[in-house]
């Protein structure tokens, strides 16, 4: 009998993978699926069943803190980046190259002429939040009146504040003096070299600031001549030769050297047209005074 059973078992065909899967599925249908028992087994396998509530709260706390920190860092980075971009793009720079002059209108309606070698900087909010600009060189300003926003020209040595006026301001870094000539209106002068009360100019007044001592002098002046350069006219009214040399260098983009030290205290007077007369025409006129000669030295004009 036992031998026959073994023979019968040998005769039973082997089930394929598909048949085994089908048989297992059919067998499962006969059983009720216990959801709670399955979830319990899942907790045991993952060891979450024994997790302490305190640890879960701590985990949530740390997660929330990390998210909050990330948001703070991101916000600070954004604002810092915005301020950096604003700082880089908030200023507008206008320059008049050597040998040329520039005329423009500011956002508030003020008209400005910049002489050769001058530079002006103002913010994009000019005319809305303030009317302050930094400046070096020479400029003629016809300021649009605005009592709520005073117009201020700021330099290293002197600040000029106005409401609405016409004035010429000259203060190149290499000049020994800064000058303000008032044609119309009224201006307030703040000396940044020497402590003193605010000084005021009336029409036809000229202010001369000694940049070494800080002394400020106000005298009647030929103020109309101060803006002659806006029409390409060069006016040397008893001007020191070193100042004339710097004016010629800026106006004609040339290099001039004074080799005779005695000439540095010499003063000259004259009217010239920058477009109609060359720098050599002007030097020829100075030579006719009998006080100097000029020639070329190492590609520079030498006064001797």
Short mmCIF file of C-alpha atoms in Angstrom, two decimals:
data_model
loop_
_atom_site.label_atom_id
_atom_site.label_comp_id
_atom_site.label_asym_id
_atom_site.label_seq_id
_atom_site.Cartn_x
_atom_site.Cartn_y
_atom_site.Cartn_z
CA UNK A 1 0.00 0.00 0.00
CA UNK A 2 2.77 2.43 0.98
CA UNK A 3 4.49 1.68 -2.23
CA UNK A 4 1.32 2.51 -4.20
CA UNK A 5 0.99 5.91 -2.39
CA UNK A 6 4.52 6.80 -3.41
CA UNK A 7 3.72 5.84 -6.98
CA UNK A 8 0.54 7.98 -6.89
CA UNK A 9 2.48 10.97 -5.55
CA UNK A 10 5.00 10.62 -8.32
CA UNK A 11 2.20 10.63 -10.87
CA UNK A 12 0.80 14.02 -9.59
CA UNK A 13 1.85 16.81 -12.00
CA UNK A 14 3.92 19.77 -10.74
CA UNK A 15 2.12 23.14 -10.55
CA UNK A 16 3.43 26.07 -12.57
CA UNK A 17 4.21 29.50 -11.00
CA UNK A 18 0.93 30.89 -12.36
CA UNK A 19 -1.04 28.00 -10.86
CA UNK A 20 0.68 28.38 -7.49
CA UNK A 21 -0.17 32.12 -7.39
CA UNK A 22 -3.76 31.38 -8.38
CA UNK A 23 -4.08 28.72 -5.69
CA UNK A 24 -2.67 31.04 -3.04
CA UNK A 25 -5.09 33.76 -4.07
CA UNK A 26 -8.02 31.42 -3.93
CA UNK A 27 -6.99 30.25 -0.48
CA UNK A 28 -6.74 33.85 0.81
CA UNK A 29 -10.29 34.59 -0.28
CA UNK A 30 -11.47 32.07 2.24
CA UNK A 31 -9.89 34.04 5.10
CA UNK A 32 -11.02 37.33 6.70
CA UNK A 33 -8.34 40.09 6.52
CA UNK A 34 -7.71 41.58 9.96
CA UNK A 35 -6.69 45.21 9.48
CA UNK A 36 -5.88 45.91 13.13
CA UNK A 37 -3.68 42.84 13.41
CA UNK A 38 -1.81 43.83 10.28
CA UNK A 39 -1.22 47.36 11.55
CA UNK A 40 -0.04 45.96 14.89
CA UNK A 41 2.47 43.77 13.09
CA UNK A 42 3.63 46.82 11.12
CA UNK A 43 4.23 48.80 14.30
CA UNK A 44 6.22 45.97 15.83
CA UNK A 45 8.40 45.70 12.75
CA UNK A 46 9.17 49.38 12.62
CA UNK A 47 9.60 49.72 16.39
CA UNK A 48 7.18 52.63 16.44
CA UNK A 49 4.88 50.83 18.84
CA UNK A 50 7.24 51.53 21.70
CA UNK A 51 8.01 55.12 20.64
CA UNK A 52 7.46 57.62 23.44
CA UNK A 53 5.04 60.54 22.88
CA UNK A 54 7.66 62.93 24.30
CA UNK A 55 10.15 61.92 21.63
CA UNK A 56 7.55 62.49 18.93
CA UNK A 57 6.83 65.98 20.26
CA UNK A 58 10.53 66.73 20.45
CA UNK A 59 10.94 65.55 16.88
CA UNK A 60 8.09 67.81 15.76
CA UNK A 61 9.55 70.72 17.72
CA UNK A 62 12.98 70.34 16.15
CA UNK A 63 11.43 70.04 12.71
CA UNK A 64 9.37 73.19 13.19
CA UNK A 65 12.41 75.07 14.52
CA UNK A 66 14.49 74.00 11.54
CA UNK A 67 11.78 75.16 9.13
CA UNK A 68 11.46 78.49 10.95
CA UNK A 69 15.23 78.99 10.88
CA UNK A 70 15.31 78.23 7.20
CA UNK A 71 12.58 80.79 6.55
CA UNK A 72 14.40 83.44 8.60
CA UNK A 73 17.70 82.83 6.84
CA UNK A 74 15.99 82.90 3.45
CA UNK A 75 14.19 86.16 4.30
CA UNK A 76 17.35 87.83 5.57
CA UNK A 77 19.29 86.68 2.53
CA UNK A 78 16.58 88.07 0.26
CA UNK A 79 16.51 91.48 1.94
CA UNK A 80 20.30 91.65 2.09
CA UNK A 81 20.46 90.82 -1.59
CA UNK A 82 17.79 93.42 -2.33
CA UNK A 83 19.70 96.07 -0.42
CA UNK A 84 22.88 95.12 -2.25
CA UNK A 85 21.16 95.40 -5.62
CA UNK A 86 19.56 98.69 -4.56
CA UNK A 87 22.94 100.01 -3.47
CA UNK A 88 24.54 99.04 -6.76
CA UNK A 89 21.86 100.50 -8.96
CA UNK A 90 20.57 103.46 -6.91
CA UNK A 91 23.16 106.04 -8.01
CA UNK A 92 23.35 107.76 -11.39
CA UNK A 93 26.74 109.10 -12.43
CA UNK A 94 27.18 111.82 -15.06
CA UNK A 95 30.65 112.82 -16.24
CA UNK A 96 31.93 115.39 -18.74
CA UNK A 97 35.07 113.99 -20.41
CA UNK A 98 38.20 116.04 -20.88
CA UNK A 99 37.94 118.31 -23.89
CA UNK A 100 34.13 118.49 -23.75
CA UNK A 101 31.21 119.76 -21.70
CA UNK A 102 27.81 118.21 -20.94
CA UNK A 103 24.34 119.69 -20.60
CA UNK A 104 21.43 117.78 -19.08
CA UNK A 105 18.14 118.14 -17.24
CA UNK A 106 17.69 116.50 -13.84
CA UNK A 107 14.44 114.66 -12.93
CA UNK A 108 13.18 117.71 -10.98
CA UNK A 109 13.48 119.99 -14.02
CA UNK A 110 16.82 121.58 -13.01
CA UNK A 111 19.18 122.27 -15.92
CA UNK A 112 22.88 121.54 -15.38
CA UNK A 113 25.97 122.23 -17.50
CA UNK A 114 29.08 120.25 -16.55
CA UNK A 115 32.46 121.59 -17.58
CA UNK A 116 35.24 119.31 -18.86
CA UNK A 117 36.53 116.84 -16.26
CA UNK A 118 33.51 117.27 -13.95
CA UNK A 119 31.51 114.53 -12.26
CA UNK A 120 28.04 114.50 -10.67
CA UNK A 121 26.29 111.70 -8.76
CA UNK A 122 22.64 111.55 -7.66
CA UNK A 123 20.16 108.85 -6.62
CA UNK A 124 17.31 107.42 -8.68
CA UNK A 125 14.94 108.96 -6.14
CA UNK A 126 16.21 112.46 -6.91
CA UNK A 127 13.31 114.90 -7.03
CA UNK A 128 10.98 112.55 -5.13
CA UNK A 129 12.69 111.83 -1.80
CA UNK A 130 15.42 114.49 -1.92
CA UNK A 131 17.40 116.76 -4.25
CA UNK A 132 20.92 116.03 -3.03
CA UNK A 133 23.84 115.39 -5.34
CA UNK A 134 27.58 115.00 -4.91
CA UNK A 135 29.80 116.93 -7.22
CA UNK A 136 33.35 117.72 -8.27
CA UNK A 137 34.54 120.03 -11.01
CA UNK A 138 32.63 122.99 -12.40
CA UNK A 139 28.92 123.23 -13.04
CA UNK A 140 26.36 125.87 -13.84
CA UNK A 141 22.95 125.19 -12.28
CA UNK A 142 19.54 126.64 -13.08
CA UNK A 143 17.59 125.13 -10.21
CA UNK A 144 13.85 124.47 -10.43
CA UNK A 145 12.15 125.93 -7.36
CA UNK A 146 10.72 123.47 -4.82
CA UNK A 147 10.28 124.77 -1.28
CA UNK A 148 9.53 121.30 0.09
CA UNK A 149 12.75 119.78 -1.25
CA UNK A 150 15.81 122.06 -1.03
CA UNK A 151 18.45 121.54 -3.71
CA UNK A 152 21.89 120.65 -2.29
CA UNK A 153 25.26 120.34 -4.04
CA UNK A 154 27.71 118.51 -1.79
CA UNK A 155 31.50 118.44 -2.17
CA UNK A 156 34.42 117.51 0.05
CA UNK A 157 35.05 121.14 1.02
CA UNK A 158 31.76 123.00 0.65
CA UNK A 159 27.99 122.38 0.52
CA UNK A 160 25.61 124.69 -1.34
CA UNK A 161 21.87 124.62 -0.51
CA UNK A 162 19.16 126.46 -2.44
CA UNK A 163 15.43 126.38 -3.18
CA UNK A 164 15.48 127.80 -6.69
CA UNK A 165 18.26 129.87 -8.23
CA UNK A 166 21.00 130.22 -10.85
CA UNK A 167 24.61 129.84 -9.80
CA UNK A 168 28.01 128.63 -10.98
CA UNK A 169 29.96 126.30 -8.70
CA UNK A 170 33.61 125.46 -9.29
CA UNK A 171 35.53 122.99 -7.11
CA UNK A 172 37.93 120.66 -8.89
CA UNK A 173 39.86 118.43 -6.46
CA UNK A 174 43.22 119.77 -7.68
CA UNK A 175 42.22 123.46 -7.40
CA UNK A 176 43.42 125.51 -4.44
CA UNK A 177 40.16 127.46 -4.30
CA UNK A 178 36.44 126.70 -4.59
CA UNK A 179 34.17 129.43 -5.95
CA UNK A 180 30.45 130.10 -6.11
CA UNK A 181 29.00 132.86 -8.31
CA UNK A 182 25.33 133.67 -7.74
CA UNK A 183 23.31 135.04 -10.65
CA UNK A 184 19.78 134.81 -9.23
CA UNK A 185 18.07 133.86 -5.97
CA UNK A 186 19.81 133.04 -2.71
CA UNK A 187 22.15 130.27 -1.61
CA UNK A 188 23.37 129.00 1.76
CA UNK A 189 27.03 127.97 2.09
CA UNK A 190 28.23 125.36 4.58
CA UNK A 191 32.00 125.34 5.11
CA UNK A 192 33.21 121.76 5.60
CA UNK A 193 36.86 122.68 6.21
CA UNK A 194 36.52 125.21 9.00
CA UNK A 195 33.72 125.46 11.56
CA UNK A 196 31.72 128.66 11.08
CA UNK A 197 28.16 129.87 10.78
CA UNK A 198 26.28 129.33 7.55
CA UNK A 199 27.01 132.09 5.04
CA UNK A 200 24.58 133.40 2.44
CA UNK A 201 25.02 134.87 -1.03
CA UNK A 202 22.87 137.52 -2.69
CA UNK A 203 22.70 138.01 -6.49
CA UNK A 204 26.02 139.21 -8.02
CA UNK A 205 27.97 137.90 -5.01
CA UNK A 206 31.04 135.73 -5.44
CA UNK A 207 32.38 133.42 -2.74
CA UNK A 208 36.00 132.26 -2.69
CA UNK A 209 37.00 129.41 -0.35
CA UNK A 210 40.66 128.79 0.40
CA UNK A 211 40.79 124.98 0.57
CA UNK A 212 43.99 124.98 2.63
CA UNK A 213 42.95 127.38 5.40
CA UNK A 214 39.15 127.14 5.17
CA UNK A 215 38.86 130.92 4.96
CA UNK A 216 35.75 132.06 3.09
CA UNK A 217 35.55 135.42 1.33
CA UNK A 218 32.44 136.99 -0.20
CA UNK A 219 32.95 139.81 -2.69
CA UNK A 220 31.04 141.50 -5.54
CA UNK A 221 31.84 139.58 -8.71
CA UNK A 222 31.40 139.57 -12.49
CA UNK A 223 29.04 136.66 -12.08
CA UNK A 224 27.84 136.56 -15.69
CA UNK A 225 31.38 135.75 -16.76
CA UNK A 226 31.42 132.70 -14.50
CA UNK A 227 29.08 130.81 -16.84
CA UNK A 228 30.80 131.91 -20.06
CA UNK A 229 32.30 128.42 -20.43
CA UNK A 230 28.81 127.06 -21.18
CA UNK A 231 29.14 128.91 -24.52
CA UNK A 232 32.72 127.63 -25.07
CA UNK A 233 34.24 130.89 -23.86
CA UNK A 234 37.28 130.73 -21.58
CA UNK A 235 37.63 133.75 -19.28
CA UNK A 236 40.85 134.27 -17.33
CA UNK A 237 40.19 137.20 -15.04
CA UNK A 238 43.50 137.80 -13.25
CA UNK A 239 43.76 134.04 -12.80
CA UNK A 240 46.88 132.32 -11.51
CA UNK A 241 48.84 130.53 -14.24
CA UNK A 242 48.57 127.09 -12.53
CA UNK A 243 44.78 127.46 -12.59
CA UNK A 244 44.90 128.53 -16.25
CA UNK A 245 47.05 125.49 -17.03
CA UNK A 246 44.57 123.14 -15.39
CA UNK A 247 41.72 124.80 -17.31
CA UNK A 248 43.57 124.36 -20.60
CA UNK A 249 44.40 120.73 -19.80
CA UNK A 250 40.75 119.92 -19.13
CA UNK A 251 39.39 121.95 -22.05
CA UNK A 252 41.81 120.61 -24.67
CA UNK A 253 42.81 117.27 -23.10
CA UNK A 254 46.53 118.07 -23.15
CA UNK A 255 49.41 117.86 -20.65
CA UNK A 256 51.13 121.10 -19.64
CA UNK A 257 54.08 121.45 -17.28
CA UNK A 258 55.35 124.65 -15.61
CA UNK A 259 59.12 124.29 -15.34
CA UNK A 260 59.76 127.87 -14.12
CA UNK A 261 58.63 128.08 -10.48
CA UNK A 262 58.38 131.89 -10.68
CA UNK A 263 55.48 131.52 -13.12
CA UNK A 264 53.34 129.80 -10.51
CA UNK A 265 52.46 133.15 -8.93
CA UNK A 266 51.89 134.98 -12.23
CA UNK A 267 48.35 136.09 -13.10
CA UNK A 268 46.86 136.61 -16.57
CA UNK A 269 43.75 138.11 -18.11
CA UNK A 270 42.03 137.15 -21.36
CA UNK A 271 38.98 135.92 -23.30
CA UNK A 272 39.22 132.93 -25.61
CA UNK A 273 36.86 130.70 -27.60
CA UNK A 274 37.52 127.02 -27.13
CA UNK A 275 36.11 125.99 -30.53
CA UNK A 276 37.65 128.76 -32.57
CA UNK A 277 41.07 128.87 -30.93
CA UNK A 278 43.46 126.01 -30.23
CA UNK A 279 45.50 125.63 -27.08
CA UNK A 280 48.54 126.89 -29.03
CA UNK A 281 46.64 130.03 -30.08
CA UNK A 282 46.03 130.77 -26.39
CA UNK A 283 49.65 130.07 -25.44
CA UNK A 284 50.83 132.38 -28.22
CA UNK A 285 48.74 135.15 -26.68
CA UNK A 286 50.30 134.50 -23.28
CA UNK A 287 53.78 134.58 -24.83
CA UNK A 288 53.06 138.06 -26.20
CA UNK A 289 52.92 139.35 -22.62
CA UNK A 290 56.67 138.73 -22.49
CA UNK A 291 56.38 136.79 -19.27
CA UNK A 292 56.80 133.22 -20.51
CA UNK A 293 57.84 130.94 -23.36
CA UNK A 294 56.68 127.44 -24.26
CA UNK A 295 57.94 124.38 -26.10
CA UNK A 296 57.55 120.59 -26.18
CA UNK A 297 59.17 118.21 -23.68
CA UNK A 298 58.48 114.46 -23.53
CA UNK A 299 55.18 114.90 -25.38
CA UNK A 300 54.15 117.62 -22.90
CA UNK A 301 53.81 121.36 -23.38
CA UNK A 302 56.48 123.03 -21.23
CA UNK A 303 56.05 126.58 -19.93
CA UNK A 304 59.35 128.26 -19.11
#
